[in-house]
């Protein structure tokens, strides 16, 4: 019989997997708009990180979002502020030479992504992703100070995990998806209904004390690169940072990650977890 | 590049001119996963995940074409017994991109491997026929057969996504309705 201290330790430990189906991890921060951030600054920042992140892609900037707890749970207030004069700064992707890791930057977002778009990379684990985020975030802060761009006032944090659960990996059709996902209803009546053609679902969970919210979105999909059918399981933890002057964002990110990992263990089955090498 | 051309087919432009406040009822509607993305000029922070676009909702109407394409992708040397090389990766990518960019109402094309490493997509819709052939040298050729059995053929110049788009629209019933209206 396990000792109570062992049981306590077990309860505190996060589930781990040798080969999780994760294909992307994002650690992101939203801050009040850096009005003084200009295109030349972006160029300067690019030079600063070019050794590790030499490639550049330009995208539309992310919308500002606000996680609220008033009103229906799924309502997420968004504001897209548009200048009648200059268009907003584009969001830049600074990619490493393998397109595996990237920094995303616009006037009010800083994100770090690890990506496994080829499906052949080994997930380096959260700690490694967080360490690199921490280094880059700290360096960005120094850059903003050095260039006298303004003060970074963080207002939201976000952690996202994107998983691809391939067909043939615990599930073989949408009608036996309950072998992989606990959230899939296995009790669907089949007296009349034909085989399930498609599915899409979203779940949301508020953290205690309104510290954040976890959204779980799942749907059937096909991966374009190898035409593999899969379930796209996207888990997004996000929350407000109300205290002004917060510089240490890591506790928020750690909290978001913990929620995602524990929720992942909740929504997937033992059978699937064994395939992913549950530790 | 084939892919560049196809990217233009789905190219989106962003326009800004107001300050707008809104709320989302449906998380999917503002993510890569949703149908409503085209209505939004700016991605939300949920789109900080960048590889969501690597997967698309499964196009159930294209299941047969996808299965053939997967089979073709596995062809080795001399698959046609005339010494053909395998299907080129770039050609496969382009054919996939075109398939996944088709409007849901478009019929599923017949996918045919072409000796020399190319792929041809073929449609027959209400007496109209369209063949689009992707060559390993990045050229794209088309053959169009009108309802009166007259034919047009030619090469789609690199980067001319408009031409390809017009061919697909011509084939689709929507275009036909537009023309008769």
Tab-separated table of C-alpha atoms in Angstrom:
chain	number	residue	atom	x	y	z
A	1	UNK	CA	0.000	0.000	0.000
A	2	UNK	CA	1.382	3.365	-0.981
A	3	UNK	CA	2.325	5.722	1.781
A	4	UNK	CA	0.270	8.877	2.082
A	5	UNK	CA	3.330	10.955	1.234
A	6	UNK	CA	3.726	8.974	-2.001
A	7	UNK	CA	0.086	9.488	-2.866
A	8	UNK	CA	0.442	13.201	-2.217
A	9	UNK	CA	3.525	13.342	-4.373
A	10	UNK	CA	1.721	11.473	-7.128
A	11	UNK	CA	-1.200	13.906	-6.972
A	12	UNK	CA	1.154	16.832	-7.293
A	13	UNK	CA	3.102	15.397	-10.182
A	14	UNK	CA	1.980	16.304	-13.646
A	15	UNK	CA	1.272	13.515	-16.083
A	16	UNK	CA	4.070	13.072	-18.597
A	17	UNK	CA	4.320	11.331	-21.955
A	18	UNK	CA	7.321	10.059	-23.884
A	19	UNK	CA	5.735	10.779	-27.257
A	20	UNK	CA	2.799	13.152	-26.808
A	21	UNK	CA	0.792	14.064	-29.912
A	22	UNK	CA	1.645	17.737	-29.480
A	23	UNK	CA	2.462	19.596	-32.678
A	24	UNK	CA	2.772	23.139	-31.382
A	25	UNK	CA	3.249	24.941	-28.099
A	26	UNK	CA	2.811	28.687	-27.735
A	27	UNK	CA	3.750	30.853	-24.788
A	28	UNK	CA	2.392	34.342	-25.294
A	29	UNK	CA	2.070	37.697	-23.607
A	30	UNK	CA	-0.240	40.556	-24.500
A	31	UNK	CA	0.670	44.044	-23.336
A	32	UNK	CA	-0.661	47.565	-23.701
A	33	UNK	CA	0.168	48.832	-27.192
A	34	UNK	CA	3.727	50.042	-27.562
A	35	UNK	CA	2.759	53.163	-29.471
A	36	UNK	CA	6.358	54.134	-30.102
A	37	UNK	CA	7.284	50.786	-31.655
A	38	UNK	CA	7.985	51.487	-35.313
A	39	UNK	CA	9.040	49.528	-38.356
A	40	UNK	CA	12.693	50.550	-37.949
A	41	UNK	CA	12.556	49.146	-34.407
A	42	UNK	CA	11.332	45.851	-35.827
A	43	UNK	CA	14.313	45.842	-38.158
A	44	UNK	CA	16.618	46.562	-35.272
A	45	UNK	CA	15.082	43.768	-33.221
A	46	UNK	CA	15.451	41.425	-36.156
A	47	UNK	CA	19.173	42.142	-36.292
A	48	UNK	CA	19.363	41.520	-32.560
A	49	UNK	CA	18.012	37.952	-32.790
A	50	UNK	CA	19.040	37.145	-36.359
A	51	UNK	CA	21.720	34.687	-35.367
A	52	UNK	CA	19.182	32.322	-33.823
A	53	UNK	CA	16.103	33.409	-35.768
A	54	UNK	CA	17.273	34.383	-39.251
A	55	UNK	CA	14.053	34.015	-41.229
A	56	UNK	CA	11.219	36.522	-41.344
A	57	UNK	CA	7.571	36.305	-42.323
A	58	UNK	CA	5.047	39.077	-42.035
A	59	UNK	CA	1.473	38.458	-40.926
A	60	UNK	CA	-1.551	40.491	-39.926
A	61	UNK	CA	-1.290	41.637	-36.304
A	62	UNK	CA	-3.160	39.695	-33.674
A	63	UNK	CA	-6.330	41.183	-32.276
A	64	UNK	CA	-6.297	42.426	-28.773
A	65	UNK	CA	-8.394	40.154	-26.607
A	66	UNK	CA	-9.665	40.375	-23.092
A	67	UNK	CA	-10.580	37.398	-20.955
A	68	UNK	CA	-13.695	38.344	-19.028
A	69	UNK	CA	-15.816	36.527	-16.510
A	70	UNK	CA	-18.923	38.619	-16.747
A	71	UNK	CA	-21.706	37.276	-18.921
A	72	UNK	CA	-21.756	33.968	-20.781
A	73	UNK	CA	-18.603	31.932	-20.290
A	74	UNK	CA	-17.552	31.792	-23.905
A	75	UNK	CA	-17.766	35.480	-24.567
A	76	UNK	CA	-14.376	36.889	-25.178
A	77	UNK	CA	-14.228	40.586	-25.616
A	78	UNK	CA	-12.166	41.733	-28.492
A	79	UNK	CA	-11.288	45.106	-29.751
A	80	UNK	CA	-9.634	45.824	-32.957
A	81	UNK	CA	-8.398	49.317	-32.859
A	82	UNK	CA	-7.749	50.890	-36.156
A	83	UNK	CA	-5.997	54.065	-36.897
A	84	UNK	CA	-7.473	56.305	-39.522
A	85	UNK	CA	-3.921	57.264	-40.407
A	86	UNK	CA	-1.138	54.720	-40.366
A	87	UNK	CA	-2.031	51.054	-40.590
A	88	UNK	CA	-1.055	48.981	-37.561
A	89	UNK	CA	2.352	47.353	-37.443
A	90	UNK	CA	2.404	43.948	-38.995
A	91	UNK	CA	3.094	40.942	-36.844
A	92	UNK	CA	6.517	39.525	-37.573
A	93	UNK	CA	7.466	35.876	-37.359
A	94	UNK	CA	11.154	35.472	-36.625
A	95	UNK	CA	11.890	31.850	-37.428
A	96	UNK	CA	14.910	29.718	-36.719
A	97	UNK	CA	16.690	28.047	-39.617
A	98	UNK	CA	14.581	24.878	-39.338
A	99	UNK	CA	11.233	26.680	-38.961
A	100	UNK	CA	10.900	24.835	-35.677
A	101	UNK	CA	10.905	27.722	-33.226
A	102	UNK	CA	9.784	31.254	-33.723
A	103	UNK	CA	9.194	34.583	-32.058
A	104	UNK	CA	6.047	36.501	-32.925
A	105	UNK	CA	5.987	40.216	-32.326
A	106	UNK	CA	3.509	42.997	-32.968
A	107	UNK	CA	2.740	46.215	-31.120
A	108	UNK	CA	0.985	44.405	-28.282
A	109	UNK	CA	1.943	40.731	-28.430
A	110	UNK	CA	5.071	38.730	-27.841
A	111	UNK	CA	4.805	34.987	-28.414
A	112	UNK	CA	7.228	32.122	-28.608
A	113	UNK	CA	6.255	29.008	-30.569
A	114	UNK	CA	7.698	25.538	-30.780
A	115	UNK	CA	6.345	23.765	-33.829
A	116	UNK	CA	6.303	20.240	-35.124
A	117	UNK	CA	4.668	20.846	-38.471
A	118	UNK	CA	6.588	17.990	-40.075
A	119	UNK	CA	5.423	15.536	-37.434
A	120	UNK	CA	8.966	14.230	-37.159
A	121	UNK	CA	10.342	16.380	-34.353
A	122	UNK	CA	10.654	15.368	-30.752
A	123	UNK	CA	8.869	17.621	-28.292
A	124	UNK	CA	11.615	19.234	-26.243
A	125	UNK	CA	9.331	19.458	-23.195
A	126	UNK	CA	7.787	22.510	-21.618
A	127	UNK	CA	10.788	23.377	-19.517
A	128	UNK	CA	13.009	23.800	-22.548
A	129	UNK	CA	10.392	25.876	-24.354
A	130	UNK	CA	9.881	28.045	-21.274
A	131	UNK	CA	13.601	28.616	-20.787
A	132	UNK	CA	13.953	29.924	-24.329
A	133	UNK	CA	10.833	32.047	-23.947
A	134	UNK	CA	12.224	33.490	-20.730
A	135	UNK	CA	15.521	34.369	-22.393
A	136	UNK	CA	13.823	36.021	-25.362
A	137	UNK	CA	11.209	37.842	-23.293
A	138	UNK	CA	13.870	39.240	-21.006
A	139	UNK	CA	15.951	40.291	-23.969
A	140	UNK	CA	12.933	41.955	-25.579
A	141	UNK	CA	12.408	43.932	-22.383
A	142	UNK	CA	16.012	45.102	-22.532
A	143	UNK	CA	15.581	46.036	-26.171
A	144	UNK	CA	12.475	48.112	-25.447
A	145	UNK	CA	14.286	49.922	-22.649
A	146	UNK	CA	17.432	50.492	-24.689
A	147	UNK	CA	15.497	51.869	-27.632
A	148	UNK	CA	13.333	54.007	-25.323
A	149	UNK	CA	10.199	52.567	-26.893
A	150	UNK	CA	8.175	52.788	-23.710
A	151	UNK	CA	7.204	50.660	-20.778
A	152	UNK	CA	5.880	47.153	-21.284
A	153	UNK	CA	2.631	46.828	-19.350
A	154	UNK	CA	1.554	43.225	-19.585
A	155	UNK	CA	-2.185	42.555	-19.413
A	156	UNK	CA	-2.716	38.934	-20.534
A	157	UNK	CA	-0.875	35.642	-20.674
A	158	UNK	CA	-1.583	32.674	-22.880
A	159	UNK	CA	-0.447	29.083	-23.246
A	160	UNK	CA	-1.579	26.997	-26.199
A	161	UNK	CA	-0.964	23.345	-26.998
A	162	UNK	CA	-2.031	21.981	-30.367
A	163	UNK	CA	-2.316	18.196	-30.633
A	164	UNK	CA	-2.916	15.964	-33.623
A	165	UNK	CA	-4.383	12.612	-32.627
A	166	UNK	CA	-3.960	10.565	-35.772
A	167	UNK	CA	-6.530	8.160	-37.087
A	168	UNK	CA	-5.209	4.659	-36.520
A	169	UNK	CA	-3.769	5.785	-33.202
A	170	UNK	CA	-6.358	4.516	-30.697
A	171	UNK	CA	-9.253	5.439	-32.981
A	172	UNK	CA	-10.183	4.197	-36.441
A	173	UNK	CA	-13.415	6.046	-37.199
A	174	UNK	CA	-15.369	8.889	-35.674
A	175	UNK	CA	-17.687	6.304	-34.203
A	176	UNK	CA	-15.011	4.788	-31.997
A	177	UNK	CA	-13.395	8.081	-31.074
A	178	UNK	CA	-14.343	7.411	-27.469
A	179	UNK	CA	-11.348	5.038	-27.471
A	180	UNK	CA	-9.114	8.109	-27.672
A	181	UNK	CA	-11.200	10.940	-26.245
A	182	UNK	CA	-13.226	10.769	-23.074
A	183	UNK	CA	-15.173	13.824	-24.173
A	184	UNK	CA	-16.556	11.945	-27.163
A	185	UNK	CA	-20.001	10.538	-26.376
A	186	UNK	CA	-19.889	6.775	-26.764
A	187	UNK	CA	-23.600	6.495	-26.121
A	188	UNK	CA	-24.726	7.972	-29.445
A	189	UNK	CA	-27.726	5.977	-30.596
A	190	UNK	CA	-27.079	4.079	-33.791
A	191	UNK	CA	-30.536	2.718	-34.499
A	192	UNK	CA	-31.215	5.407	-37.051
A	193	UNK	CA	-28.115	7.538	-37.485
A	194	UNK	CA	-25.554	6.650	-40.153
A	195	UNK	CA	-21.818	6.736	-39.367
A	196	UNK	CA	-20.662	10.081	-38.013
A	197	UNK	CA	-19.433	12.271	-40.834
A	198	UNK	CA	-17.830	15.128	-38.916
A	199	UNK	CA	-17.577	16.591	-35.455
A	200	UNK	CA	-16.549	19.787	-33.745
A	201	UNK	CA	-16.781	20.731	-30.098
A	202	UNK	CA	-15.585	23.413	-27.732
A	203	UNK	CA	-15.398	23.208	-23.952
A	204	UNK	CA	-14.464	25.991	-21.561
A	205	UNK	CA	-13.412	25.916	-17.905
A	206	UNK	CA	-12.880	28.892	-15.632
A	207	UNK	CA	-9.941	28.769	-13.235
A	208	UNK	CA	-10.735	29.381	-9.566
A	209	UNK	CA	-10.722	33.054	-8.572
A	210	UNK	CA	-11.001	34.049	-12.210
A	211	UNK	CA	-7.300	33.513	-12.710
A	212	UNK	CA	-7.850	32.353	-16.234
A	213	UNK	CA	-9.823	30.107	-18.506
A	214	UNK	CA	-9.084	26.936	-20.377
A	215	UNK	CA	-10.659	26.286	-23.740
A	216	UNK	CA	-10.557	22.902	-25.373
A	217	UNK	CA	-11.480	22.745	-29.030
A	218	UNK	CA	-11.636	19.483	-30.919
A	219	UNK	CA	-12.619	18.580	-34.428
A	220	UNK	CA	-11.932	16.063	-37.129
A	221	UNK	CA	-9.391	17.226	-39.670
A	222	UNK	CA	-6.824	16.206	-42.206
A	223	UNK	CA	-3.157	17.160	-42.067
A	224	UNK	CA	-2.201	18.581	-45.423
A	225	UNK	CA	1.442	17.511	-45.427
A	226	UNK	CA	0.823	13.757	-45.339
A	227	UNK	CA	-2.950	13.687	-45.854
A	228	UNK	CA	-3.342	11.965	-42.505
A	229	UNK	CA	-6.772	12.117	-40.915
A	230	UNK	CA	-6.587	13.255	-37.334
A	231	UNK	CA	-8.400	14.903	-34.474
A	232	UNK	CA	-7.205	18.438	-33.944
A	233	UNK	CA	-7.223	19.006	-30.200
A	234	UNK	CA	-6.394	22.587	-29.354
A	235	UNK	CA	-6.014	23.587	-25.724
A	236	UNK	CA	-5.766	27.264	-24.892
A	237	UNK	CA	-5.247	28.618	-21.385
A	238	UNK	CA	-5.467	32.359	-21.060
A	239	UNK	CA	-5.932	34.918	-18.355
A	240	UNK	CA	-5.680	38.525	-17.307
A	241	UNK	CA	-2.786	40.098	-15.487
A	242	UNK	CA	-4.413	42.865	-13.519
A	243	UNK	CA	-1.547	43.943	-11.344
A	244	UNK	CA	0.310	46.803	-12.940
A	245	UNK	CA	4.028	46.472	-13.274
A	246	UNK	CA	4.151	42.688	-13.361
A	247	UNK	CA	7.404	41.627	-14.936
A	248	UNK	CA	7.597	37.989	-13.937
A	249	UNK	CA	5.091	36.301	-16.199
A	250	UNK	CA	6.396	32.777	-15.700
A	251	UNK	CA	4.064	31.839	-12.819
A	252	UNK	CA	1.088	32.601	-15.063
A	253	UNK	CA	2.486	30.513	-17.901
A	254	UNK	CA	3.295	27.661	-15.525
A	255	UNK	CA	-0.267	27.752	-14.239
A	256	UNK	CA	-1.655	27.648	-17.778
A	257	UNK	CA	0.587	24.775	-18.711
A	258	UNK	CA	-0.400	22.817	-15.630
A	259	UNK	CA	-4.058	23.217	-16.458
A	260	UNK	CA	-3.487	22.076	-20.018
A	261	UNK	CA	-1.469	19.012	-19.041
A	262	UNK	CA	-3.917	17.930	-16.353
A	263	UNK	CA	-6.850	18.573	-18.676
A	264	UNK	CA	-5.172	16.606	-21.451
A	265	UNK	CA	-4.905	13.640	-19.109
A	266	UNK	CA	-8.576	14.129	-18.249
A	267	UNK	CA	-9.960	14.306	-21.761
A	268	UNK	CA	-7.913	11.508	-23.311
A	269	UNK	CA	-8.281	7.822	-22.515
A	270	UNK	CA	-5.853	5.479	-20.778
A	271	UNK	CA	-5.676	3.457	-23.983
A	272	UNK	CA	-4.461	6.458	-25.962
A	273	UNK	CA	-2.146	7.582	-23.174
A	274	UNK	CA	-0.415	4.233	-23.188
A	275	UNK	CA	0.271	4.685	-26.905
A	276	UNK	CA	1.848	8.064	-26.165
A	277	UNK	CA	4.087	6.516	-23.561
A	278	UNK	CA	2.500	7.723	-20.347
A	279	UNK	CA	5.195	7.933	-17.688
B	1	UNK	CA	6.369	28.021	-57.873
B	2	UNK	CA	3.052	26.204	-57.916
B	3	UNK	CA	2.471	26.837	-54.260
B	4	UNK	CA	2.908	30.566	-54.537
B	5	UNK	CA	0.261	30.644	-57.175
B	6	UNK	CA	-2.147	28.638	-55.098
B	7	UNK	CA	-1.506	30.743	-52.054
B	8	UNK	CA	-2.734	33.653	-54.092
B	9	UNK	CA	-5.939	31.793	-54.809
B	10	UNK	CA	-6.759	31.935	-51.157
B	11	UNK	CA	-5.040	35.232	-50.530
B	12	UNK	CA	-6.704	37.502	-48.062
B	13	UNK	CA	-6.394	41.208	-47.651
B	14	UNK	CA	-6.764	43.175	-44.476
B	15	UNK	CA	-8.630	46.416	-44.303
B	16	UNK	CA	-8.875	48.662	-41.315
B	17	UNK	CA	-10.902	51.758	-40.787
B	18	UNK	CA	-12.857	51.666	-37.554
B	19	UNK	CA	-12.717	50.904	-33.906
B	20	UNK	CA	-14.999	47.953	-33.393
B	21	UNK	CA	-15.934	46.104	-30.248
B	22	UNK	CA	-17.493	42.724	-30.394
B	23	UNK	CA	-17.832	39.487	-28.497
B	24	UNK	CA	-17.476	35.944	-29.709
B	25	UNK	CA	-20.178	33.449	-29.031
B	26	UNK	CA	-18.323	30.661	-30.700
B	27	UNK	CA	-14.649	30.058	-30.137
B	28	UNK	CA	-14.385	28.287	-33.454
B	29	UNK	CA	-15.722	31.259	-35.304
B	30	UNK	CA	-12.610	33.243	-34.609
B	31	UNK	CA	-10.012	30.568	-34.939
B	32	UNK	CA	-8.283	28.870	-37.814
B	33	UNK	CA	-10.735	26.089	-37.329
B	34	UNK	CA	-13.804	28.107	-38.032
B	35	UNK	CA	-15.813	29.054	-41.026
B	36	UNK	CA	-16.005	32.666	-39.972
B	37	UNK	CA	-12.390	33.543	-40.358
B	38	UNK	CA	-12.806	35.230	-43.698
B	39	UNK	CA	-15.095	37.771	-42.073
B	40	UNK	CA	-12.371	38.890	-39.701
B	41	UNK	CA	-9.518	40.958	-40.928
B	42	UNK	CA	-7.249	40.267	-37.977
B	43	UNK	CA	-6.556	36.953	-36.350
B	44	UNK	CA	-7.241	36.659	-32.646
B	45	UNK	CA	-4.670	35.786	-30.072
B	46	UNK	CA	-5.956	32.229	-30.353
B	47	UNK	CA	-4.259	32.212	-33.710
B	48	UNK	CA	-0.911	32.583	-32.017
B	49	UNK	CA	-0.741	28.892	-32.775
B	50	UNK	CA	0.633	28.992	-36.261
B	51	UNK	CA	0.330	25.481	-37.542
B	52	UNK	CA	-3.415	25.206	-37.210
B	53	UNK	CA	-3.439	25.904	-40.946
B	54	UNK	CA	-1.471	22.693	-41.473
B	55	UNK	CA	-4.686	20.854	-40.840
B	56	UNK	CA	-8.045	21.557	-42.405
B	57	UNK	CA	-11.507	20.238	-41.740
B	58	UNK	CA	-11.774	16.893	-43.468
B	59	UNK	CA	-13.384	17.503	-46.867
B	60	UNK	CA	-15.677	14.490	-46.902
B	61	UNK	CA	-16.666	15.145	-50.515
B	62	UNK	CA	-13.026	14.711	-51.558
B	63	UNK	CA	-12.365	11.457	-49.742
B	64	UNK	CA	-11.911	9.458	-52.934
B	65	UNK	CA	-9.530	11.995	-54.504
B	66	UNK	CA	-7.500	12.124	-51.320
B	67	UNK	CA	-7.218	8.342	-51.157
B	68	UNK	CA	-5.926	8.226	-54.741
B	69	UNK	CA	-3.488	11.029	-54.057
B	70	UNK	CA	-2.155	9.161	-51.015
B	71	UNK	CA	-1.702	6.072	-53.153
B	72	UNK	CA	0.072	8.023	-55.883
B	73	UNK	CA	2.406	9.527	-53.312
B	74	UNK	CA	3.735	6.021	-52.618
B	75	UNK	CA	4.576	5.220	-56.226
B	76	UNK	CA	8.214	4.281	-56.729
B	77	UNK	CA	10.465	4.212	-59.765
B	78	UNK	CA	8.963	2.693	-62.891
B	79	UNK	CA	5.452	2.776	-61.468
B	80	UNK	CA	4.030	2.899	-64.994
B	81	UNK	CA	6.351	0.140	-66.286
B	82	UNK	CA	7.682	2.697	-68.792
B	83	UNK	CA	10.461	3.892	-66.563
B	84	UNK	CA	8.731	6.898	-65.037
B	85	UNK	CA	10.199	8.558	-61.992
B	86	UNK	CA	8.047	8.833	-58.819
B	87	UNK	CA	5.630	11.736	-58.533
B	88	UNK	CA	7.539	14.860	-57.642
B	89	UNK	CA	7.045	16.212	-54.119
B	90	UNK	CA	6.351	19.717	-55.386
B	91	UNK	CA	3.697	18.389	-57.750
B	92	UNK	CA	2.065	16.445	-54.919
B	93	UNK	CA	2.042	19.507	-52.701
B	94	UNK	CA	0.456	21.611	-55.382
B	95	UNK	CA	-2.220	19.054	-56.162
B	96	UNK	CA	-2.992	18.792	-52.438
B	97	UNK	CA	-3.160	22.534	-52.029
B	98	UNK	CA	-5.548	22.827	-54.936
B	99	UNK	CA	-7.736	20.042	-53.565
B	100	UNK	CA	-7.883	21.597	-50.122
B	101	UNK	CA	-8.639	25.036	-51.529
B	102	UNK	CA	-11.636	23.891	-53.556
B	103	UNK	CA	-15.000	25.334	-52.679
B	104	UNK	CA	-17.127	22.776	-50.816
B	105	UNK	CA	-19.639	22.783	-53.657
B	106	UNK	CA	-17.010	21.745	-56.195
B	107	UNK	CA	-17.197	18.117	-57.283
B	108	UNK	CA	-14.363	15.804	-56.450
B	109	UNK	CA	-11.854	15.548	-59.294
B	110	UNK	CA	-10.441	12.349	-60.687
B	111	UNK	CA	-6.762	12.228	-59.778
B	112	UNK	CA	-4.488	10.716	-62.400
B	113	UNK	CA	-0.732	10.185	-62.177
B	114	UNK	CA	1.177	11.293	-65.248
B	115	UNK	CA	4.324	9.621	-66.558
B	116	UNK	CA	7.338	11.759	-65.844
B	117	UNK	CA	6.247	12.692	-62.325
B	118	UNK	CA	3.191	14.867	-62.887
B	119	UNK	CA	-0.418	14.783	-61.715
B	120	UNK	CA	-3.609	15.586	-63.568
B	121	UNK	CA	-6.906	16.547	-61.984
B	122	UNK	CA	-10.005	15.978	-64.094
B	123	UNK	CA	-13.576	17.135	-63.675
B	124	UNK	CA	-16.733	16.490	-65.653
B	125	UNK	CA	-19.655	18.721	-64.728
B	126	UNK	CA	-22.862	19.005	-66.721
B	127	UNK	CA	-21.195	18.462	-70.073
B	128	UNK	CA	-18.178	20.591	-69.263
B	129	UNK	CA	-14.780	19.059	-68.739
B	130	UNK	CA	-11.666	20.484	-67.218
B	131	UNK	CA	-8.222	18.957	-66.925
B	132	UNK	CA	-5.430	20.604	-65.025
B	133	UNK	CA	-2.011	19.039	-65.252
B	134	UNK	CA	0.837	19.874	-62.905
B	135	UNK	CA	4.264	19.177	-64.346
B	136	UNK	CA	7.474	18.597	-62.385
B	137	UNK	CA	9.009	21.679	-64.035
B	138	UNK	CA	6.368	23.797	-62.261
B	139	UNK	CA	4.327	24.507	-65.369
B	140	UNK	CA	0.569	24.023	-65.298
B	141	UNK	CA	-1.445	23.152	-68.381
B	142	UNK	CA	-5.182	23.035	-68.844
B	143	UNK	CA	-7.691	21.549	-71.235
B	144	UNK	CA	-11.203	22.889	-71.209
B	145	UNK	CA	-14.072	21.204	-73.081
B	146	UNK	CA	-17.178	23.326	-73.443
B	147	UNK	CA	-20.721	21.997	-73.526
B	148	UNK	CA	-20.732	22.335	-77.320
B	149	UNK	CA	-17.610	20.137	-77.336
B	150	UNK	CA	-15.308	22.935	-78.450
B	151	UNK	CA	-11.959	22.792	-76.697
B	152	UNK	CA	-9.469	25.270	-75.348
B	153	UNK	CA	-6.079	24.408	-74.027
B	154	UNK	CA	-3.027	26.242	-72.897
B	155	UNK	CA	-0.527	26.913	-70.189
B	156	UNK	CA	-1.322	28.811	-67.038
B	157	UNK	CA	1.522	31.258	-66.576
B	158	UNK	CA	3.431	31.100	-63.312
B	159	UNK	CA	1.746	33.281	-60.727
B	160	UNK	CA	-1.490	33.645	-62.693
B	161	UNK	CA	-3.871	32.550	-59.980
B	162	UNK	CA	-6.673	34.512	-61.596
B	163	UNK	CA	-6.630	32.269	-64.639
B	164	UNK	CA	-6.800	29.110	-62.531
B	165	UNK	CA	-9.524	30.594	-60.408
B	166	UNK	CA	-11.573	31.490	-63.499
B	167	UNK	CA	-11.263	27.958	-64.836
B	168	UNK	CA	-12.578	26.523	-61.578
B	169	UNK	CA	-15.387	29.043	-61.468
B	170	UNK	CA	-16.317	28.223	-65.036
B	171	UNK	CA	-16.602	24.617	-64.037
B	172	UNK	CA	-18.731	25.261	-60.989
B	173	UNK	CA	-22.461	25.593	-61.080
B	174	UNK	CA	-22.290	28.948	-59.333
B	175	UNK	CA	-20.511	30.518	-62.257
B	176	UNK	CA	-23.057	29.076	-64.612
B	177	UNK	CA	-25.839	30.648	-62.606
B	178	UNK	CA	-24.027	33.965	-62.612
B	179	UNK	CA	-23.615	33.859	-66.360
B	180	UNK	CA	-27.244	33.050	-67.041
B	181	UNK	CA	-28.395	35.742	-64.639
